[in-house]
mmCIF file of C-alpha atoms in Angstrom:
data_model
loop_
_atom_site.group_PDB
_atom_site.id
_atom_site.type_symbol
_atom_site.label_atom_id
_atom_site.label_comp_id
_atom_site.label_asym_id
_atom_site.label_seq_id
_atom_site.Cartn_x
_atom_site.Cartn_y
_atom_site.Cartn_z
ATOM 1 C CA UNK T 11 -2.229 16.596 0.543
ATOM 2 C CA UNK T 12 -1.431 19.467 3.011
ATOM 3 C CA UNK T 13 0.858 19.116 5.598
ATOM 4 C CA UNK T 14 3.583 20.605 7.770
ATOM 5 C CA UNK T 15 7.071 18.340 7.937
ATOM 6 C CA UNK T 16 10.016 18.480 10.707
ATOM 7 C CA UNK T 17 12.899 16.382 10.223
ATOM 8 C CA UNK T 18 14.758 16.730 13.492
ATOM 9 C CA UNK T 19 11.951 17.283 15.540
ATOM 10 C CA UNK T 20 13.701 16.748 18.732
ATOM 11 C CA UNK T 21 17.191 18.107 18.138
ATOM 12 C CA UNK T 22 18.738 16.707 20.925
ATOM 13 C CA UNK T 23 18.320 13.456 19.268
ATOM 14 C CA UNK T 24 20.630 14.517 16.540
ATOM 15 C CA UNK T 25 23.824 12.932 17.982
ATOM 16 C CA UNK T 26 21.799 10.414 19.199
ATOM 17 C CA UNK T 27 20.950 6.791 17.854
ATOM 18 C CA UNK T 28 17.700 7.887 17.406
ATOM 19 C CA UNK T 29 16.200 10.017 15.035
ATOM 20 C CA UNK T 30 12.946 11.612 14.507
ATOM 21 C CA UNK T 31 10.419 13.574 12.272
ATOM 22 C CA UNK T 32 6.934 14.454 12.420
ATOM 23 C CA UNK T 33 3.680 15.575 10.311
ATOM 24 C CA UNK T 34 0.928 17.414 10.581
ATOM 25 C CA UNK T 35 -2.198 17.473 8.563
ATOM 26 C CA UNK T 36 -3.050 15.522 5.643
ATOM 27 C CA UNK T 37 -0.935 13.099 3.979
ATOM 28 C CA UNK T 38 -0.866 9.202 3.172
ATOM 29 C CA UNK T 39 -0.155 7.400 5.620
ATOM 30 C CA UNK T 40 2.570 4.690 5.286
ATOM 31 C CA UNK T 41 0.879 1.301 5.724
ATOM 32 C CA UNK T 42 2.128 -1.196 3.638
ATOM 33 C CA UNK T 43 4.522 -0.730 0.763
ATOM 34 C CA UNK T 44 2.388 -0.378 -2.364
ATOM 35 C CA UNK T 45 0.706 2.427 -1.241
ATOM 36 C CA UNK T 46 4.140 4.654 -2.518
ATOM 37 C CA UNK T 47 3.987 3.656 -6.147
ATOM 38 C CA UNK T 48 0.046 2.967 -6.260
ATOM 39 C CA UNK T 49 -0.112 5.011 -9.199
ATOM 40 C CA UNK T 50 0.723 5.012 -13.258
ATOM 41 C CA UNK T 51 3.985 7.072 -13.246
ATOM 42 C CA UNK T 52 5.420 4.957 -10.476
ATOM 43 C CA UNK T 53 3.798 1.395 -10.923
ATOM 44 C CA UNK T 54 5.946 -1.251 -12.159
ATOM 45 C CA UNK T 55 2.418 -1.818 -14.475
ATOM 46 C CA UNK T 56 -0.628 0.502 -15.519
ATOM 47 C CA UNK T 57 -3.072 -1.205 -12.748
ATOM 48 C CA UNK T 58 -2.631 -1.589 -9.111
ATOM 49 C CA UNK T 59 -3.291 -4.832 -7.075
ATOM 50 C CA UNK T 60 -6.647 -6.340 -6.831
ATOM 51 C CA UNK T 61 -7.137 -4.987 -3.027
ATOM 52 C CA UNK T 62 -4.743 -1.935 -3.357
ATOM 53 C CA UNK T 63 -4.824 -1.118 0.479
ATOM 54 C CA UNK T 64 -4.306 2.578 0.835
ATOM 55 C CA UNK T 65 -5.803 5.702 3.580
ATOM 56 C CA UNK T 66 -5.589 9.436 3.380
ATOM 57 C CA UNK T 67 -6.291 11.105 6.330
ATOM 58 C CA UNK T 68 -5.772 14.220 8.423
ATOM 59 C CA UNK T 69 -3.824 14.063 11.736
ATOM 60 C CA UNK T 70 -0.283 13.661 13.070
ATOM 61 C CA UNK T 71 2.395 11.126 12.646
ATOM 62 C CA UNK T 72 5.782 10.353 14.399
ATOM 63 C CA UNK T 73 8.668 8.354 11.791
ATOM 64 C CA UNK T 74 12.499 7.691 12.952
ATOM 65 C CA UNK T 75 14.707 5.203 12.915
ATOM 66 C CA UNK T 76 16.948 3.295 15.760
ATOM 67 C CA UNK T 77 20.763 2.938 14.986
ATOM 68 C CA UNK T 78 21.835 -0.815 15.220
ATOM 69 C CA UNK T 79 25.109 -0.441 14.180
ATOM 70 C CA UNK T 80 26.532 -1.471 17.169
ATOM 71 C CA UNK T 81 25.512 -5.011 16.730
ATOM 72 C CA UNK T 82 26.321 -5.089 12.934
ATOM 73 C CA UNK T 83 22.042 -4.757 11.737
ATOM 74 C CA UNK T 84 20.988 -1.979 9.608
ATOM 75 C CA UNK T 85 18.913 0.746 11.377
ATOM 76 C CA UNK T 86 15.312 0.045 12.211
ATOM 77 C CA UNK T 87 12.424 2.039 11.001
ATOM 78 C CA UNK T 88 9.409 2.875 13.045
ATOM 79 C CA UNK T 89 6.283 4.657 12.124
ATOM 80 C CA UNK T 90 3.312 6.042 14.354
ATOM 81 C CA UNK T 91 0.208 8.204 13.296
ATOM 82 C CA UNK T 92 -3.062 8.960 15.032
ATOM 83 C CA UNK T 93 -5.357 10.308 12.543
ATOM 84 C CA UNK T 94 -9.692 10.685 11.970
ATOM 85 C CA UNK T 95 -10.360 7.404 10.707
ATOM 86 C CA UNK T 96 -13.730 8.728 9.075
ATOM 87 C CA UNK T 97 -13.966 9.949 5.295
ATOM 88 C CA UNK T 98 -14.527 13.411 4.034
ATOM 89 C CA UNK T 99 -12.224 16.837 4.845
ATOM 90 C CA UNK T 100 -11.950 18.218 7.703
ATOM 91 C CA UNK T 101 -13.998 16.328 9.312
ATOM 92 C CA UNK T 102 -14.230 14.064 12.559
ATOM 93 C CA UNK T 103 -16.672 12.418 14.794
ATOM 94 C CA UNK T 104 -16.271 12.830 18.414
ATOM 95 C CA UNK T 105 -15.502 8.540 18.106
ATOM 96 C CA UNK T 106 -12.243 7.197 18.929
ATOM 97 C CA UNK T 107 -9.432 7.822 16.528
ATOM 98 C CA UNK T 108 -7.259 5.639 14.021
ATOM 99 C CA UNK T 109 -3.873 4.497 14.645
ATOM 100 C CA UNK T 110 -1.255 3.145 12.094
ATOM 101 C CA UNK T 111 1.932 1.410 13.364
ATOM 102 C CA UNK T 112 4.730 -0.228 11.042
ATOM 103 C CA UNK T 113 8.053 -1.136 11.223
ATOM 104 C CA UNK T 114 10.868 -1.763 8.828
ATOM 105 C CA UNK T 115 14.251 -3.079 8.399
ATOM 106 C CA UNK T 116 16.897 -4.366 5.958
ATOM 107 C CA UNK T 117 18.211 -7.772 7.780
ATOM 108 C CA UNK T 118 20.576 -7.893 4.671
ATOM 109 C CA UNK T 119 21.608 -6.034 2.289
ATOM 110 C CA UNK T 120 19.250 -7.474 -0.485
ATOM 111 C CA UNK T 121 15.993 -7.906 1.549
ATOM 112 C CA UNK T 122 13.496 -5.663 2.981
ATOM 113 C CA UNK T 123 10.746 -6.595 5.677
ATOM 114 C CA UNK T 124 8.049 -4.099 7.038
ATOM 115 C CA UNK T 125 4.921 -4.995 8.749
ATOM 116 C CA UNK T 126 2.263 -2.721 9.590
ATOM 117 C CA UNK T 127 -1.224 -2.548 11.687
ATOM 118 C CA UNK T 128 -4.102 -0.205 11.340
ATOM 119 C CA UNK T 129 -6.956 0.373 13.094
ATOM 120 C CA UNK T 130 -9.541 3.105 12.082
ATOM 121 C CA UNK T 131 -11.243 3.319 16.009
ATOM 122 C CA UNK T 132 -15.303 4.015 16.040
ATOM 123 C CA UNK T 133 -16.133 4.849 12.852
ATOM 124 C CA UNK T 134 -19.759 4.960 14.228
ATOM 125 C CA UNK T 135 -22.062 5.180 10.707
ATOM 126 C CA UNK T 136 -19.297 6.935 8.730
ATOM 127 C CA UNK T 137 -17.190 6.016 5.978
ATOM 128 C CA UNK T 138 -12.960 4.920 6.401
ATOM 129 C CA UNK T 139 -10.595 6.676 5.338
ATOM 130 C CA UNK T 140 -8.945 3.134 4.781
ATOM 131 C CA UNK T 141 -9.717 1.579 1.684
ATOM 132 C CA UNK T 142 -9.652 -1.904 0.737
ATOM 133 C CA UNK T 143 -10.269 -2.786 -3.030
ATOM 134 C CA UNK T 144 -12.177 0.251 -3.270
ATOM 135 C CA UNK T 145 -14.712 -0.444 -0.113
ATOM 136 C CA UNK T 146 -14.868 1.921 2.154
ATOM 137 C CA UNK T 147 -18.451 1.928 3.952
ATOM 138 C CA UNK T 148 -19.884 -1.012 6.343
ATOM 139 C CA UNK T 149 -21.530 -3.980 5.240
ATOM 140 C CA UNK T 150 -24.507 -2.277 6.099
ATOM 141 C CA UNK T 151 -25.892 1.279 5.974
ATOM 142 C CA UNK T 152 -26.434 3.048 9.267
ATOM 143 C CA UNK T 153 -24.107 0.278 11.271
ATOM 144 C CA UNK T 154 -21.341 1.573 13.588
ATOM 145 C CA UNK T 155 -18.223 0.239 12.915
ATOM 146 C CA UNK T 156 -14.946 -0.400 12.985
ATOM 147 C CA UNK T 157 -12.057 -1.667 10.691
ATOM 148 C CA UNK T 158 -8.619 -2.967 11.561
ATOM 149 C CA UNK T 159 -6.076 -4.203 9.126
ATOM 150 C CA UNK T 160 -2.173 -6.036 9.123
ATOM 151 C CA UNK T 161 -0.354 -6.349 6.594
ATOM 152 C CA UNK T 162 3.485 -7.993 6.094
ATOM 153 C CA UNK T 163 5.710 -6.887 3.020
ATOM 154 C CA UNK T 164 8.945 -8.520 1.782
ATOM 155 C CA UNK T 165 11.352 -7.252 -0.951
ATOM 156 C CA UNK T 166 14.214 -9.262 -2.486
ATOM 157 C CA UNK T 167 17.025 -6.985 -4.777
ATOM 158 C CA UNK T 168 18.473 -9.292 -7.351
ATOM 159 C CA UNK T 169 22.268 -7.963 -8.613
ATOM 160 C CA UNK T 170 21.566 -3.938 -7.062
ATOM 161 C CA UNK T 171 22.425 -1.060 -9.522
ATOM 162 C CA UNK T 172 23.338 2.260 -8.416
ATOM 163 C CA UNK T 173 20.051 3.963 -8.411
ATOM 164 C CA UNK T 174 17.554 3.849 -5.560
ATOM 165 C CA UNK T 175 14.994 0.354 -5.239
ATOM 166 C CA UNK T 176 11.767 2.732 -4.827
ATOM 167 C CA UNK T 177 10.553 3.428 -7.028
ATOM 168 C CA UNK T 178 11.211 -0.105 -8.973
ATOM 169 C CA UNK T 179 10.003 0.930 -11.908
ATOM 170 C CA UNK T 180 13.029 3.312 -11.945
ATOM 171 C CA UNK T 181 15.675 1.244 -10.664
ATOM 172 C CA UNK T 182 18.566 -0.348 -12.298
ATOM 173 C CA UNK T 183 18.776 -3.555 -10.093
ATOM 174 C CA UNK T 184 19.011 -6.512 -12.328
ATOM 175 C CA UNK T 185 15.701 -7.987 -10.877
ATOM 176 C CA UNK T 186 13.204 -7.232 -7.861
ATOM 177 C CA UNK T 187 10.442 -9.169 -6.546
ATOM 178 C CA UNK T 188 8.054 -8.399 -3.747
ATOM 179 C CA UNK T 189 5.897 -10.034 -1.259
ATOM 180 C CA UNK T 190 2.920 -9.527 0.595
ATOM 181 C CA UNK T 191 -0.159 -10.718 2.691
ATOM 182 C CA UNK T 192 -2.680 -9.099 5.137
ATOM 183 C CA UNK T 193 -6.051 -9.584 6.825
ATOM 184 C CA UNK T 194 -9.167 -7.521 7.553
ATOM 185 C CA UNK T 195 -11.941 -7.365 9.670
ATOM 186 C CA UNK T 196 -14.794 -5.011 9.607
ATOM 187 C CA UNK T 197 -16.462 -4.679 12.876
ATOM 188 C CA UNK T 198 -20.525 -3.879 13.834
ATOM 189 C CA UNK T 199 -23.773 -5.655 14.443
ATOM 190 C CA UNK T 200 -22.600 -8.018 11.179
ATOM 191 C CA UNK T 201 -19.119 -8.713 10.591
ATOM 192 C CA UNK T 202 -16.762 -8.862 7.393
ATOM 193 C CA UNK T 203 -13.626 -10.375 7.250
ATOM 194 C CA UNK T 204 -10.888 -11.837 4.736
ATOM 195 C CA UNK T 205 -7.346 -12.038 3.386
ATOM 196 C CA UNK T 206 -5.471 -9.974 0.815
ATOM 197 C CA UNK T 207 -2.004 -10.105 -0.946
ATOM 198 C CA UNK T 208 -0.270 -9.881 -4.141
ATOM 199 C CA UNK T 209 3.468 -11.029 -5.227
ATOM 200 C CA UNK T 210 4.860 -9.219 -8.160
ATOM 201 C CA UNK T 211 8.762 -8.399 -10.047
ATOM 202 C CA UNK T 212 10.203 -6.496 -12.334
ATOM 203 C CA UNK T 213 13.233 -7.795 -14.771
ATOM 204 C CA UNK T 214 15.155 -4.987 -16.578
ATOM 205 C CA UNK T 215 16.114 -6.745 -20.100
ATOM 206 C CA UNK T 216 18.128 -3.971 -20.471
ATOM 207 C CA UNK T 217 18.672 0.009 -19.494
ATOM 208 C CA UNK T 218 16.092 0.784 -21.757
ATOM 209 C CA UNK T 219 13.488 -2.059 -21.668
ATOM 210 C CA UNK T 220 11.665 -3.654 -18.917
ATOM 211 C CA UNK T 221 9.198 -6.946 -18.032
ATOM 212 C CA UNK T 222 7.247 -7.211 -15.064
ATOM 213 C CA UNK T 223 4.315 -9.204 -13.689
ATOM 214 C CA UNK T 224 1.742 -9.082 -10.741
ATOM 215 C CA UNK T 225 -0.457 -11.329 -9.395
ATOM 216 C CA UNK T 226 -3.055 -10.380 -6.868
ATOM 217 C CA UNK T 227 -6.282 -11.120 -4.754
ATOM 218 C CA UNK T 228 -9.075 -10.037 -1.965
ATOM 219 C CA UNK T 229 -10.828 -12.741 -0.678
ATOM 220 C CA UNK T 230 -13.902 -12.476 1.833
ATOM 221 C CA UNK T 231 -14.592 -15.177 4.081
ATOM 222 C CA UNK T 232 -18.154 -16.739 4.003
ATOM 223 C CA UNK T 233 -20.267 -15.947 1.485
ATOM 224 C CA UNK T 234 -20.507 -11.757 2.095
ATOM 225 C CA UNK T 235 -20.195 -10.091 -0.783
ATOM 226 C CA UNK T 236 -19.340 -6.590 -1.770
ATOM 227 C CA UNK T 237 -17.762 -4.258 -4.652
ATOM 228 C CA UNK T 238 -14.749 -4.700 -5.137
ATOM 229 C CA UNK T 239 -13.360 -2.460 -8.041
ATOM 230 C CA UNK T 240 -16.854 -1.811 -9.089
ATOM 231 C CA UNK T 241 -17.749 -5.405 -9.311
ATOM 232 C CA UNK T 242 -19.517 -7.364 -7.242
ATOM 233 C CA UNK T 243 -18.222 -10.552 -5.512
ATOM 234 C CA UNK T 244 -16.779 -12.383 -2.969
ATOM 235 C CA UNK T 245 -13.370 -12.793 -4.313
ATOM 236 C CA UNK T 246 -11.841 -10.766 -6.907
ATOM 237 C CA UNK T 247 -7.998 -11.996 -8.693
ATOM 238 C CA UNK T 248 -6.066 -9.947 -11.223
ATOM 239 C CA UNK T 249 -3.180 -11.822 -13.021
ATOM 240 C CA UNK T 250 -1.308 -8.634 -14.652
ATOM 241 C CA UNK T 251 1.705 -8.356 -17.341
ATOM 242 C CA UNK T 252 3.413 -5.778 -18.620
ATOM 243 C CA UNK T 253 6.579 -3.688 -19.797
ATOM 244 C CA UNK T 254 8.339 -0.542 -20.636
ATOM 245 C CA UNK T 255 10.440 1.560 -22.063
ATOM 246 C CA UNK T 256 12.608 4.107 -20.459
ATOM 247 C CA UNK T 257 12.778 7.311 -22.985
ATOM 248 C CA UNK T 258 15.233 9.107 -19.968
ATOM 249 C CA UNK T 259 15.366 8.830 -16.348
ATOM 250 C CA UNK T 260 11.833 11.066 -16.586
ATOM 251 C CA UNK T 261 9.686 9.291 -18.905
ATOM 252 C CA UNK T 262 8.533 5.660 -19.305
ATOM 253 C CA UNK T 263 6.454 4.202 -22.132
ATOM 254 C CA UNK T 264 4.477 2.011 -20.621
ATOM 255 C CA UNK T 265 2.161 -1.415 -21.760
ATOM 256 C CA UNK T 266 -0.013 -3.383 -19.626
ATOM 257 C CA UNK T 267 -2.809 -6.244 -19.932
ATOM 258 C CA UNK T 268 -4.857 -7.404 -17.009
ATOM 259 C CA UNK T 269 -6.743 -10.392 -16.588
ATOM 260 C CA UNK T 270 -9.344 -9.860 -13.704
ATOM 261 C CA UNK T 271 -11.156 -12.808 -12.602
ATOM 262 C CA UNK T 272 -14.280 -12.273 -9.755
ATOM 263 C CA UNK T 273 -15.924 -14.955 -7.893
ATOM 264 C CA UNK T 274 -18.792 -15.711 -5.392
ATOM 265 C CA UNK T 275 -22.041 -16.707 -4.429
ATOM 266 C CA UNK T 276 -24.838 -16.372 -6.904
ATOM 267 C CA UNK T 277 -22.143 -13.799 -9.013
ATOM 268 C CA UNK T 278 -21.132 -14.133 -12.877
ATOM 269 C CA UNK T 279 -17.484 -13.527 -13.729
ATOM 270 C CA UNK T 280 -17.227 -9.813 -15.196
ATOM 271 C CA UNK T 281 -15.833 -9.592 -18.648
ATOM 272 C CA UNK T 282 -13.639 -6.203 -17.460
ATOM 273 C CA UNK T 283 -10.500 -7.527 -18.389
ATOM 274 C CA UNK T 284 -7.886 -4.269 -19.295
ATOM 275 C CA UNK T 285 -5.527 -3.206 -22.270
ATOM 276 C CA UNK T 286 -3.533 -0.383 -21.233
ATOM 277 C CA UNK T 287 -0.795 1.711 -22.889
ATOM 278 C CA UNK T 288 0.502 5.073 -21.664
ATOM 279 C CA UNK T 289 2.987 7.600 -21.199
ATOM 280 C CA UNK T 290 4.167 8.297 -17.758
ATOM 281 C CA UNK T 291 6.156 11.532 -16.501
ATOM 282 C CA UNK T 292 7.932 12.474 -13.250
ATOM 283 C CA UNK T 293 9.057 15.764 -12.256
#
């Protein structure tokens, strides 16, 4: 990632119920809430979800938040970005360009609600930037394209400690669990489509030690196939269990097992099941 941050980027807004910051290059963009602890030091397990819906991209984004105090609510979050759309550094087609919208809120205390929408614009032959289980290219070579995405997320804080909820695997909440669900579509001459989602929790046994569980899918409508994480098939679920141990507030030892199951037409489960143990670090 390399970008350029303002936090007040209007400072007249300051006193304001409105606030607002901006970026400016490249940077993940925020769609969806997995995509801030997709990875081993800040997973609540080793592995990610079976679709794992995350995009990288270059361009410029707009985040703030609206006051709602005066009618008792918590604030409400909004994010906007316009970025390429199509893969690789630097560069861009002369196509339309992708747009990400989300919003958040805290309607209690204890629960958390976002929803976002992303659309990658004419892709025309090119890669996305948005990937879905690993898939990234059209469901056929050459095709122009497009792809658009929603997805709606849902977290639930049982008995809140005094640390922060994100990352969970760091918290000191008694218990969180998370929802979510989304659709696809993949636009051209041919057209792919389908559902993704995953619900997962975490259960601290104590400060030290640590269960948690996910269970996930992508699921294609018809009979289209692709490769999803490396495997091909129509429908791919991963039913995932783990736990850890906290060595300090830094360092997490960390076991995981995965149970991946694929389906579709004409395709043979894949024995690529997943044993994982490891130590994770944050600085």
């Amino acid at each position: 990632y390399f970008f350029l941050q303002s936090k007040d980027f209007i400072p007249a807004l300051k006193d304001s119920p409105f606030s607002l910051s901006t970026r400016l290059g490249k940077f993940k963009l925020g769609f969806g809430e997995e995509t801030w602890t997709d990875n081993l030091v800040e997973g609540i397990v080793p592995s990610n979800s079976a679709a794992r819906a995350t995009v990288v991209d270059e361009g410029l984004e707009f985040a703030g938040k609206v006051k709602l105090d005066k009618i008792g609510l918590e604030p409400l979050g909004v994010v906007v970005s316009v970025s390429d759309g199509n893969s690789g550094v630097g560069s861009d087609s002369t196509a339309s360009k992708a747009f990400m919208g989300k919003l958040y809120h805290n309607p209690i205390k204890p629960l958390y609600v976002s929803g976002s929408y992303y659309n990658s614009g004419e892709l025309d032959s090119s890669s996305s930037e948005m990937s879905l289980a690993g898939v990234t290219s059209a469901i056929q070579s050459g095709m122009a394209w497009r792809r658009s995405v929603w997805e709606l997320d849902a977290r639930y804080d049982f008995g809140k400690g005094k640390k922060p909820l994100e990352p969970m695997v760091f918290s000191d909440s008694k218990a969180i669990v998370r929802l979510s669900y989304g659709e696809f579509k993949d636009d051209g001459n041919r057209t792919r489509s389908g559902n993704l989602g995953f619900v997962d929790g975490i259960y601290n046994l104590n400060k030290k030690f640590y269960a948690a569980g996910r269970y996930s899918f992508i699921d294609m409508n018809g009979d289209v196939t692709a490769t999803l994480n490396s495997v091909t098939a129509n429908r791919y679920d991963r039913f995932s269990l783990g736990g850890g141990y906290r060595w300090n507030d830094n360092v997490i030892l960390k076991l995981g097992y995965d149970w991946n199951k694929n389906s579709g037409p004409g395709v043979n489960d894949a024995d690529d099941n997943l044993l994982s143990a490891l130590v994770a670090t944050q600085f």
